[in-house]
mmCIF file of C-alpha atoms in Angstrom:
data_model
loop_
_atom_site.group_PDB
_atom_site.id
_atom_site.type_symbol
_atom_site.label_atom_id
_atom_site.label_comp_id
_atom_site.label_asym_id
_atom_site.label_seq_id
_atom_site.Cartn_x
_atom_site.Cartn_y
_atom_site.Cartn_z
ATOM 1 C CA UNK W 1 -0.030 -0.021 0.042
ATOM 2 C CA UNK W 2 1.807 3.140 -1.280
ATOM 3 C CA UNK W 3 -0.980 5.630 -0.457
ATOM 4 C CA UNK W 4 -4.495 5.485 0.910
ATOM 5 C CA UNK W 5 -6.921 7.370 -1.370
ATOM 6 C CA UNK W 6 -10.121 5.392 -1.094
ATOM 7 C CA UNK W 7 -11.578 2.630 0.986
ATOM 8 C CA UNK W 8 -11.706 0.689 -2.392
ATOM 9 C CA UNK W 9 -7.936 0.544 -2.211
ATOM 10 C CA UNK W 10 -8.145 -1.879 0.563
ATOM 11 C CA UNK W 11 -8.906 -5.647 0.013
ATOM 12 C CA UNK W 12 -10.254 -7.573 3.020
ATOM 13 C CA UNK W 13 -6.772 -8.799 4.101
ATOM 14 C CA UNK W 14 -5.229 -5.345 4.031
ATOM 15 C CA UNK W 15 -8.228 -3.899 5.904
ATOM 16 C CA UNK W 16 -8.059 -6.437 8.517
ATOM 17 C CA UNK W 17 -4.300 -5.938 8.843
ATOM 18 C CA UNK W 18 -4.838 -2.258 9.488
ATOM 19 C CA UNK W 19 -7.500 -3.021 12.262
ATOM 20 C CA UNK W 20 -5.237 -5.575 13.892
ATOM 21 C CA UNK W 21 -2.367 -3.108 13.903
ATOM 22 C CA UNK W 22 -4.749 -0.484 15.261
ATOM 23 C CA UNK W 23 -5.616 -2.895 18.183
ATOM 24 C CA UNK W 24 -2.004 -3.082 19.185
ATOM 25 C CA UNK W 25 -1.583 0.717 18.817
ATOM 26 C CA UNK W 26 -4.577 1.261 21.032
ATOM 27 C CA UNK W 27 -2.549 -0.066 24.064
ATOM 28 C CA UNK W 28 -0.342 3.108 23.773
ATOM 29 C CA UNK W 29 -3.355 5.255 24.724
ATOM 30 C CA UNK W 30 -3.380 3.740 28.219
ATOM 31 C CA UNK W 31 0.309 4.293 28.846
ATOM 32 C CA UNK W 32 1.826 7.120 30.999
ATOM 33 C CA UNK W 33 4.332 7.712 28.317
ATOM 34 C CA UNK W 34 2.494 7.638 24.846
ATOM 35 C CA UNK W 35 5.432 7.000 22.505
ATOM 36 C CA UNK W 36 6.657 4.481 20.089
ATOM 37 C CA UNK W 37 9.879 4.815 17.976
ATOM 38 C CA UNK W 38 8.909 3.560 14.473
ATOM 39 C CA UNK W 39 8.698 6.760 12.672
ATOM 40 C CA UNK W 40 11.546 8.640 14.424
ATOM 41 C CA UNK W 41 13.307 10.847 11.853
ATOM 42 C CA UNK W 42 10.263 10.884 9.521
ATOM 43 C CA UNK W 43 8.378 14.033 8.699
ATOM 44 C CA UNK W 44 4.506 13.985 8.129
ATOM 45 C CA UNK W 45 2.771 17.109 6.891
ATOM 46 C CA UNK W 46 -1.023 17.644 7.514
ATOM 47 C CA UNK W 47 -2.114 19.654 4.479
ATOM 48 C CA UNK W 48 -5.573 20.767 5.278
ATOM 49 C CA UNK W 49 -7.427 23.037 2.673
ATOM 50 C CA UNK W 50 -10.685 22.584 4.723
ATOM 51 C CA UNK W 51 -11.319 23.161 8.319
ATOM 52 C CA UNK W 52 -11.218 20.232 10.709
ATOM 53 C CA UNK W 53 -10.795 19.598 14.352
ATOM 54 C CA UNK W 54 -11.191 15.755 14.964
ATOM 55 C CA UNK W 55 -9.319 14.615 11.875
ATOM 56 C CA UNK W 56 -6.349 16.837 11.921
ATOM 57 C CA UNK W 57 -5.941 16.511 15.641
ATOM 58 C CA UNK W 58 -6.067 12.747 15.556
ATOM 59 C CA UNK W 59 -3.604 12.596 12.712
ATOM 60 C CA UNK W 60 -1.276 15.003 14.493
ATOM 61 C CA UNK W 61 -1.399 12.891 17.777
ATOM 62 C CA UNK W 62 -1.056 9.633 15.781
ATOM 63 C CA UNK W 63 2.048 10.943 14.052
ATOM 64 C CA UNK W 64 3.695 12.328 17.299
ATOM 65 C CA UNK W 65 3.018 9.055 19.211
ATOM 66 C CA UNK W 66 4.931 7.233 16.504
ATOM 67 C CA UNK W 67 7.747 9.823 17.076
ATOM 68 C CA UNK W 68 7.389 11.505 13.601
ATOM 69 C CA UNK W 69 7.829 15.117 13.179
ATOM 70 C CA UNK W 70 4.436 16.540 12.426
ATOM 71 C CA UNK W 71 3.706 19.807 10.552
ATOM 72 C CA UNK W 72 0.267 21.322 10.199
ATOM 73 C CA UNK W 73 -0.442 23.541 7.131
ATOM 74 C CA UNK W 74 -3.730 25.066 6.626
ATOM 75 C CA UNK W 75 -5.113 26.856 3.499
ATOM 76 C CA UNK W 76 -5.403 30.099 5.274
ATOM 77 C CA UNK W 77 -1.745 30.197 6.074
ATOM 78 C CA UNK W 78 -0.534 28.740 2.876
ATOM 79 C CA UNK W 79 0.466 30.149 -0.490
ATOM 80 C CA UNK W 80 -2.844 28.827 -2.061
ATOM 81 C CA UNK W 81 -4.567 31.744 -0.229
ATOM 82 C CA UNK W 82 -2.140 34.011 -2.123
ATOM 83 C CA UNK W 83 -2.986 32.562 -5.543
ATOM 84 C CA UNK W 84 -0.450 29.754 -5.796
ATOM 85 C CA UNK W 85 -1.720 26.720 -7.571
ATOM 86 C CA UNK W 86 -2.445 23.438 -5.698
ATOM 87 C CA UNK W 87 0.173 21.646 -7.656
ATOM 88 C CA UNK W 88 2.772 24.144 -6.959
ATOM 89 C CA UNK W 89 1.972 24.139 -3.316
ATOM 90 C CA UNK W 90 2.148 20.393 -2.867
ATOM 91 C CA UNK W 91 5.261 20.107 -4.957
ATOM 92 C CA UNK W 92 7.048 22.826 -2.853
ATOM 93 C CA UNK W 93 6.131 21.040 0.285
ATOM 94 C CA UNK W 94 7.330 17.656 -1.026
ATOM 95 C CA UNK W 95 10.591 19.398 -2.133
ATOM 96 C CA UNK W 96 11.456 20.188 1.589
ATOM 97 C CA UNK W 97 12.021 16.396 2.059
ATOM 98 C CA UNK W 98 8.736 15.333 3.781
ATOM 99 C CA UNK W 99 7.959 11.578 4.042
ATOM 100 C CA UNK W 100 4.125 11.581 3.858
ATOM 101 C CA UNK W 101 1.204 14.044 3.218
ATOM 102 C CA UNK W 102 -2.128 13.852 4.943
ATOM 103 C CA UNK W 103 -4.418 15.897 2.803
ATOM 104 C CA UNK W 104 -8.030 17.195 3.358
ATOM 105 C CA UNK W 105 -9.576 19.163 0.368
ATOM 106 C CA UNK W 106 -13.045 20.550 -0.412
ATOM 107 C CA UNK W 107 -12.890 19.293 -4.037
ATOM 108 C CA UNK W 108 -13.750 15.652 -4.742
ATOM 109 C CA UNK W 109 -10.773 13.957 -6.430
ATOM 110 C CA UNK W 110 -8.290 16.582 -5.366
ATOM 111 C CA UNK W 111 -6.305 14.168 -3.139
ATOM 112 C CA UNK W 112 -6.039 11.588 -5.969
ATOM 113 C CA UNK W 113 -4.660 14.208 -8.257
ATOM 114 C CA UNK W 114 -2.098 15.285 -5.496
ATOM 115 C CA UNK W 115 -0.999 11.599 -5.267
ATOM 116 C CA UNK W 116 -0.163 11.715 -9.041
ATOM 117 C CA UNK W 117 1.950 14.773 -8.562
ATOM 118 C CA UNK W 118 4.106 13.631 -5.710
ATOM 119 C CA UNK W 119 6.262 10.536 -5.052
ATOM 120 C CA UNK W 120 5.765 10.321 -1.240
ATOM 121 C CA UNK W 121 2.663 8.525 0.314
ATOM 122 C CA UNK W 122 -0.470 10.391 0.563
ATOM 123 C CA UNK W 123 -3.419 9.731 2.820
ATOM 124 C CA UNK W 124 -6.824 11.104 1.983
ATOM 125 C CA UNK W 125 -8.289 12.791 5.087
ATOM 126 C CA UNK W 126 -11.527 13.744 3.204
ATOM 127 C CA UNK W 127 -12.013 15.083 -0.294
ATOM 128 C CA UNK W 128 -15.244 17.040 -0.933
ATOM 129 C CA UNK W 129 -18.207 14.663 -0.840
ATOM 130 C CA UNK W 130 -16.230 11.762 -2.298
ATOM 131 C CA UNK W 131 -14.326 9.725 0.383
ATOM 132 C CA UNK W 132 -12.809 9.723 3.845
ATOM 133 C CA UNK W 133 -11.180 6.150 4.170
ATOM 134 C CA UNK W 134 -9.612 6.544 7.578
ATOM 135 C CA UNK W 135 -13.046 7.427 9.060
ATOM 136 C CA UNK W 136 -14.460 4.324 7.569
ATOM 137 C CA UNK W 137 -11.525 2.349 9.094
ATOM 138 C CA UNK W 138 -12.110 3.728 12.543
ATOM 139 C CA UNK W 139 -15.847 3.177 12.317
ATOM 140 C CA UNK W 140 -15.115 -0.513 11.350
ATOM 141 C CA UNK W 141 -12.563 -0.703 14.308
ATOM 142 C CA UNK W 142 -15.385 0.572 16.685
ATOM 143 C CA UNK W 143 -17.902 -1.842 15.259
ATOM 144 C CA UNK W 144 -15.613 -4.721 15.452
ATOM 145 C CA UNK W 145 -15.137 -4.143 19.026
ATOM 146 C CA UNK W 146 -18.886 -4.306 19.642
ATOM 147 C CA UNK W 147 -19.956 -6.860 17.140
ATOM 148 C CA UNK W 148 -17.048 -9.128 16.483
ATOM 149 C CA UNK W 149 -17.071 -10.485 12.821
ATOM 150 C CA UNK W 150 -18.658 -8.527 10.145
ATOM 151 C CA UNK W 151 -20.135 -11.494 8.294
ATOM 152 C CA UNK W 152 -23.894 -11.255 7.756
ATOM 153 C CA UNK W 153 -24.028 -8.202 10.108
ATOM 154 C CA UNK W 154 -26.420 -5.456 8.889
ATOM 155 C CA UNK W 155 -25.410 -1.820 9.261
ATOM 156 C CA UNK W 156 -27.883 1.082 8.523
ATOM 157 C CA UNK W 157 -26.318 4.360 7.520
ATOM 158 C CA UNK W 158 -28.826 7.200 7.910
ATOM 159 C CA UNK W 159 -28.959 10.880 6.898
ATOM 160 C CA UNK W 160 -27.320 13.316 4.420
ATOM 161 C CA UNK W 161 -25.973 10.675 2.016
ATOM 162 C CA UNK W 162 -25.611 13.167 -0.853
ATOM 163 C CA UNK W 163 -23.024 15.434 0.807
ATOM 164 C CA UNK W 164 -21.257 12.639 2.861
ATOM 165 C CA UNK W 165 -17.846 11.359 2.029
ATOM 166 C CA UNK W 166 -18.185 9.172 5.073
ATOM 167 C CA UNK W 167 -21.158 7.110 3.792
ATOM 168 C CA UNK W 168 -19.401 6.149 0.539
ATOM 169 C CA UNK W 169 -16.199 5.075 2.311
ATOM 170 C CA UNK W 170 -18.226 3.052 4.808
ATOM 171 C CA UNK W 171 -20.440 1.309 2.221
ATOM 172 C CA UNK W 172 -17.271 0.243 0.349
ATOM 173 C CA UNK W 173 -15.202 -0.933 3.447
ATOM 174 C CA UNK W 174 -18.110 -2.611 5.249
ATOM 175 C CA UNK W 175 -19.019 -4.617 2.078
ATOM 176 C CA UNK W 176 -15.217 -5.601 1.750
ATOM 177 C CA UNK W 177 -15.399 -6.791 5.329
ATOM 178 C CA UNK W 178 -18.511 -8.877 4.654
ATOM 179 C CA UNK W 179 -21.282 -6.709 6.142
ATOM 180 C CA UNK W 180 -24.597 -5.817 4.555
ATOM 181 C CA UNK W 181 -25.410 -2.190 4.363
ATOM 182 C CA UNK W 182 -28.676 -0.188 3.996
ATOM 183 C CA UNK W 183 -28.484 3.621 3.393
ATOM 184 C CA UNK W 184 -31.555 5.530 4.554
ATOM 185 C CA UNK W 185 -32.319 9.104 3.543
ATOM 186 C CA UNK W 186 -35.110 11.236 1.878
ATOM 187 C CA UNK W 187 -34.991 11.137 -1.888
ATOM 188 C CA UNK W 188 -33.551 14.627 -2.031
ATOM 189 C CA UNK W 189 -30.471 13.470 -0.120
ATOM 190 C CA UNK W 190 -29.785 10.220 -2.033
ATOM 191 C CA UNK W 191 -26.923 10.841 -4.396
ATOM 192 C CA UNK W 192 -27.074 10.321 -8.216
ATOM 193 C CA UNK W 193 -25.658 6.936 -9.095
ATOM 194 C CA UNK W 194 -26.488 5.353 -5.711
ATOM 195 C CA UNK W 195 -28.075 2.415 -7.500
ATOM 196 C CA UNK W 196 -24.498 1.363 -8.421
ATOM 197 C CA UNK W 197 -23.363 1.315 -4.796
ATOM 198 C CA UNK W 198 -22.932 -2.128 -3.133
ATOM 199 C CA UNK W 199 -25.771 -1.527 -0.711
ATOM 200 C CA UNK W 200 -29.485 -1.417 -0.338
ATOM 201 C CA UNK W 201 -31.477 1.790 -0.117
ATOM 202 C CA UNK W 202 -34.670 2.921 1.723
ATOM 203 C CA UNK W 203 -36.581 6.078 2.350
ATOM 204 C CA UNK W 204 -38.330 4.621 5.330
ATOM 205 C CA UNK W 205 -36.183 4.874 8.528
ATOM 206 C CA UNK W 206 -38.793 3.243 10.890
ATOM 207 C CA UNK W 207 -39.170 0.225 8.668
ATOM 208 C CA UNK W 208 -35.375 -0.146 8.612
ATOM 209 C CA UNK W 209 -34.950 0.164 12.280
ATOM 210 C CA UNK W 210 -37.745 -2.217 13.069
ATOM 211 C CA UNK W 211 -36.284 -4.730 10.782
ATOM 212 C CA UNK W 212 -39.380 -4.857 8.699
ATOM 213 C CA UNK W 213 -37.837 -3.587 5.547
ATOM 214 C CA UNK W 214 -34.437 -5.193 5.250
ATOM 215 C CA UNK W 215 -34.012 -7.446 8.286
ATOM 216 C CA UNK W 216 -32.739 -6.826 11.713
ATOM 217 C CA UNK W 217 -30.261 -3.992 12.178
ATOM 218 C CA UNK W 218 -27.027 -4.692 13.979
ATOM 219 C CA UNK W 219 -25.674 -1.163 14.073
ATOM 220 C CA UNK W 220 -26.864 2.361 13.152
ATOM 221 C CA UNK W 221 -24.622 5.007 11.842
ATOM 222 C CA UNK W 222 -26.164 8.651 11.845
ATOM 223 C CA UNK W 223 -24.673 11.259 9.462
ATOM 224 C CA UNK W 224 -24.531 14.903 10.053
ATOM 225 C CA UNK W 225 -26.830 17.097 8.033
ATOM 226 C CA UNK W 226 -24.240 19.252 6.266
ATOM 227 C CA UNK W 227 -26.050 22.523 5.906
ATOM 228 C CA UNK W 228 -22.912 24.373 4.841
ATOM 229 C CA UNK W 229 -22.829 22.266 1.578
ATOM 230 C CA UNK W 230 -26.546 22.825 0.753
ATOM 231 C CA UNK W 231 -27.449 25.478 -1.781
ATOM 232 C CA UNK W 232 -31.276 24.773 -1.972
ATOM 233 C CA UNK W 233 -34.112 23.250 -0.135
ATOM 234 C CA UNK W 234 -33.290 19.567 0.385
ATOM 235 C CA UNK W 235 -36.112 19.304 2.996
ATOM 236 C CA UNK W 236 -39.059 21.581 4.054
ATOM 237 C CA UNK W 237 -37.977 22.300 7.655
ATOM 238 C CA UNK W 238 -35.426 21.000 10.107
ATOM 239 C CA UNK W 239 -38.354 19.840 12.385
ATOM 240 C CA UNK W 240 -39.698 17.780 9.559
ATOM 241 C CA UNK W 241 -36.345 16.254 8.883
ATOM 242 C CA UNK W 242 -36.050 15.332 12.524
ATOM 243 C CA UNK W 243 -39.411 13.806 12.541
ATOM 244 C CA UNK W 244 -38.754 11.778 9.497
ATOM 245 C CA UNK W 245 -35.018 10.911 9.792
ATOM 246 C CA UNK W 246 -33.887 11.837 13.235
ATOM 247 C CA UNK W 247 -32.751 9.239 15.790
ATOM 248 C CA UNK W 248 -35.294 10.202 18.459
ATOM 249 C CA UNK W 249 -35.680 8.523 21.972
ATOM 250 C CA UNK W 250 -38.607 6.587 20.608
ATOM 251 C CA UNK W 251 -36.585 5.151 17.614
ATOM 252 C CA UNK W 252 -33.798 4.322 20.068
ATOM 253 C CA UNK W 253 -36.141 2.144 22.062
ATOM 254 C CA UNK W 254 -37.079 0.206 18.902
ATOM 255 C CA UNK W 255 -33.459 -0.940 18.627
ATOM 256 C CA UNK W 256 -32.057 -4.014 20.358
ATOM 257 C CA UNK W 257 -30.057 -3.279 23.515
ATOM 258 C CA UNK W 258 -26.800 -4.350 21.946
ATOM 259 C CA UNK W 259 -27.142 -2.292 18.730
ATOM 260 C CA UNK W 260 -24.374 0.386 18.814
ATOM 261 C CA UNK W 261 -25.106 3.851 17.560
ATOM 262 C CA UNK W 262 -22.291 5.712 15.663
ATOM 263 C CA UNK W 263 -21.878 9.328 14.406
ATOM 264 C CA UNK W 264 -18.759 10.578 12.635
ATOM 265 C CA UNK W 265 -19.282 14.083 14.316
ATOM 266 C CA UNK W 266 -19.786 16.887 14.782
ATOM 267 C CA UNK W 267 -23.358 16.191 15.802
ATOM 268 C CA UNK W 268 -26.397 18.427 15.231
ATOM 269 C CA UNK W 269 -28.250 17.384 18.369
ATOM 270 C CA UNK W 270 -32.014 17.618 17.856
ATOM 271 C CA UNK W 271 -31.778 17.318 14.145
ATOM 272 C CA UNK W 272 -30.224 13.989 13.031
ATOM 273 C CA UNK W 273 -29.776 12.680 16.613
ATOM 274 C CA UNK W 274 -31.332 13.180 19.883
ATOM 275 C CA UNK W 275 -29.294 13.565 23.041
ATOM 276 C CA UNK W 276 -30.798 10.429 24.341
ATOM 277 C CA UNK W 277 -29.342 8.631 21.425
ATOM 278 C CA UNK W 278 -25.882 10.413 21.386
ATOM 279 C CA UNK W 279 -25.355 10.088 25.267
ATOM 280 C CA UNK W 280 -27.060 6.745 25.950
ATOM 281 C CA UNK W 281 -25.524 3.333 26.632
ATOM 282 C CA UNK W 282 -25.746 2.287 22.972
ATOM 283 C CA UNK W 283 -23.721 5.220 21.779
ATOM 284 C CA UNK W 284 -20.134 4.603 20.771
ATOM 285 C CA UNK W 285 -19.329 8.212 19.561
ATOM 286 C CA UNK W 286 -16.451 8.807 22.054
ATOM 287 C CA UNK W 287 -15.065 5.370 21.205
ATOM 288 C CA UNK W 288 -14.917 6.507 17.638
ATOM 289 C CA UNK W 289 -12.835 9.409 18.643
ATOM 290 C CA UNK W 290 -10.522 7.076 20.613
ATOM 291 C CA UNK W 291 -10.411 4.634 17.579
ATOM 292 C CA UNK W 292 -9.393 7.514 15.309
ATOM 293 C CA UNK W 293 -5.959 7.970 16.810
ATOM 294 C CA UNK W 294 -5.185 4.140 16.880
ATOM 295 C CA UNK W 295 -6.372 3.653 13.358
ATOM 296 C CA UNK W 296 -4.497 6.611 11.999
ATOM 297 C CA UNK W 297 -1.317 5.441 13.852
ATOM 298 C CA UNK W 298 -1.838 1.993 12.191
ATOM 299 C CA UNK W 299 -2.211 3.691 8.697
ATOM 300 C CA UNK W 300 0.896 6.013 9.150
ATOM 301 C CA UNK W 301 2.889 3.033 10.360
ATOM 302 C CA UNK W 302 1.901 0.671 7.606
ATOM 303 C CA UNK W 303 2.683 3.454 4.836
ATOM 304 C CA UNK W 304 5.949 4.501 6.324
ATOM 305 C CA UNK W 305 7.350 1.618 8.470
ATOM 306 C CA UNK W 306 6.231 -1.393 6.446
ATOM 307 C CA UNK W 307 4.085 -4.216 7.791
ATOM 308 C CA UNK W 308 6.323 -5.782 10.394
ATOM 309 C CA UNK W 309 5.042 -6.733 13.829
ATOM 310 C CA UNK W 310 4.281 -3.803 16.025
ATOM 311 C CA UNK W 311 6.159 -4.002 19.303
ATOM 312 C CA UNK W 312 4.019 -2.401 22.005
#
């Protein structure tokens, strides 16, 4: 694996290898001294052309816990804001001798293009509405901790599918791992071409959660309504969206006691998810945040240090 640009880049063996490595990396989070030496002397640049808190912070912590030198570059402080082309910016950064680029960009496909320009490994930290492979990996890591094997498991992904890079990556990765996926959204928030995705679709959240439409649900992932990406009226009012597609306390009660609830964050409480769902015993949202560091450590390790056994 030279770079990680899409969840489709991973076959089942490689995906499981990353999850296994992440499990060993997770032990570092409980240590008093949270450091491993594999990337000592390596330099990782987080090149973020779009705002982020969780993703950039977890990549920064992951790199530092592996003893890499981590540099954060944001669009507001880069030459791109002065008119320099994206190509010139990334080639300039690479020319400084960096060992890997972690890139987030608001244009779909931009990270793949960057990977064609540079020779160092590139990790896609989210590109437009396209993909976010490390988010899918940390979601899978969280789910494996609760559900065990993925074979024959049924995961419902609910919400703003059209504007979500998380949804596409999760569908691809979960299918690779053997799970069955149903995406649920109003017709206006189902992306074009969704019929070619390896998943089932539904407009009826209650039917899916109750198991009447597609069989019993083993996990539910709620997606943020991305109002900042919406230029038109995708639904009449926020109240109507919450009534039709929000994970209310009543809908939580329909789920089995062992069904985990995920959300990639940040959450719009009261819109796509209620506080009862976000803070209840079924919620694994904070577990996802913890998994983010372990998984991103595993990805950086496997890209830069090879696939040898991790000594923790």
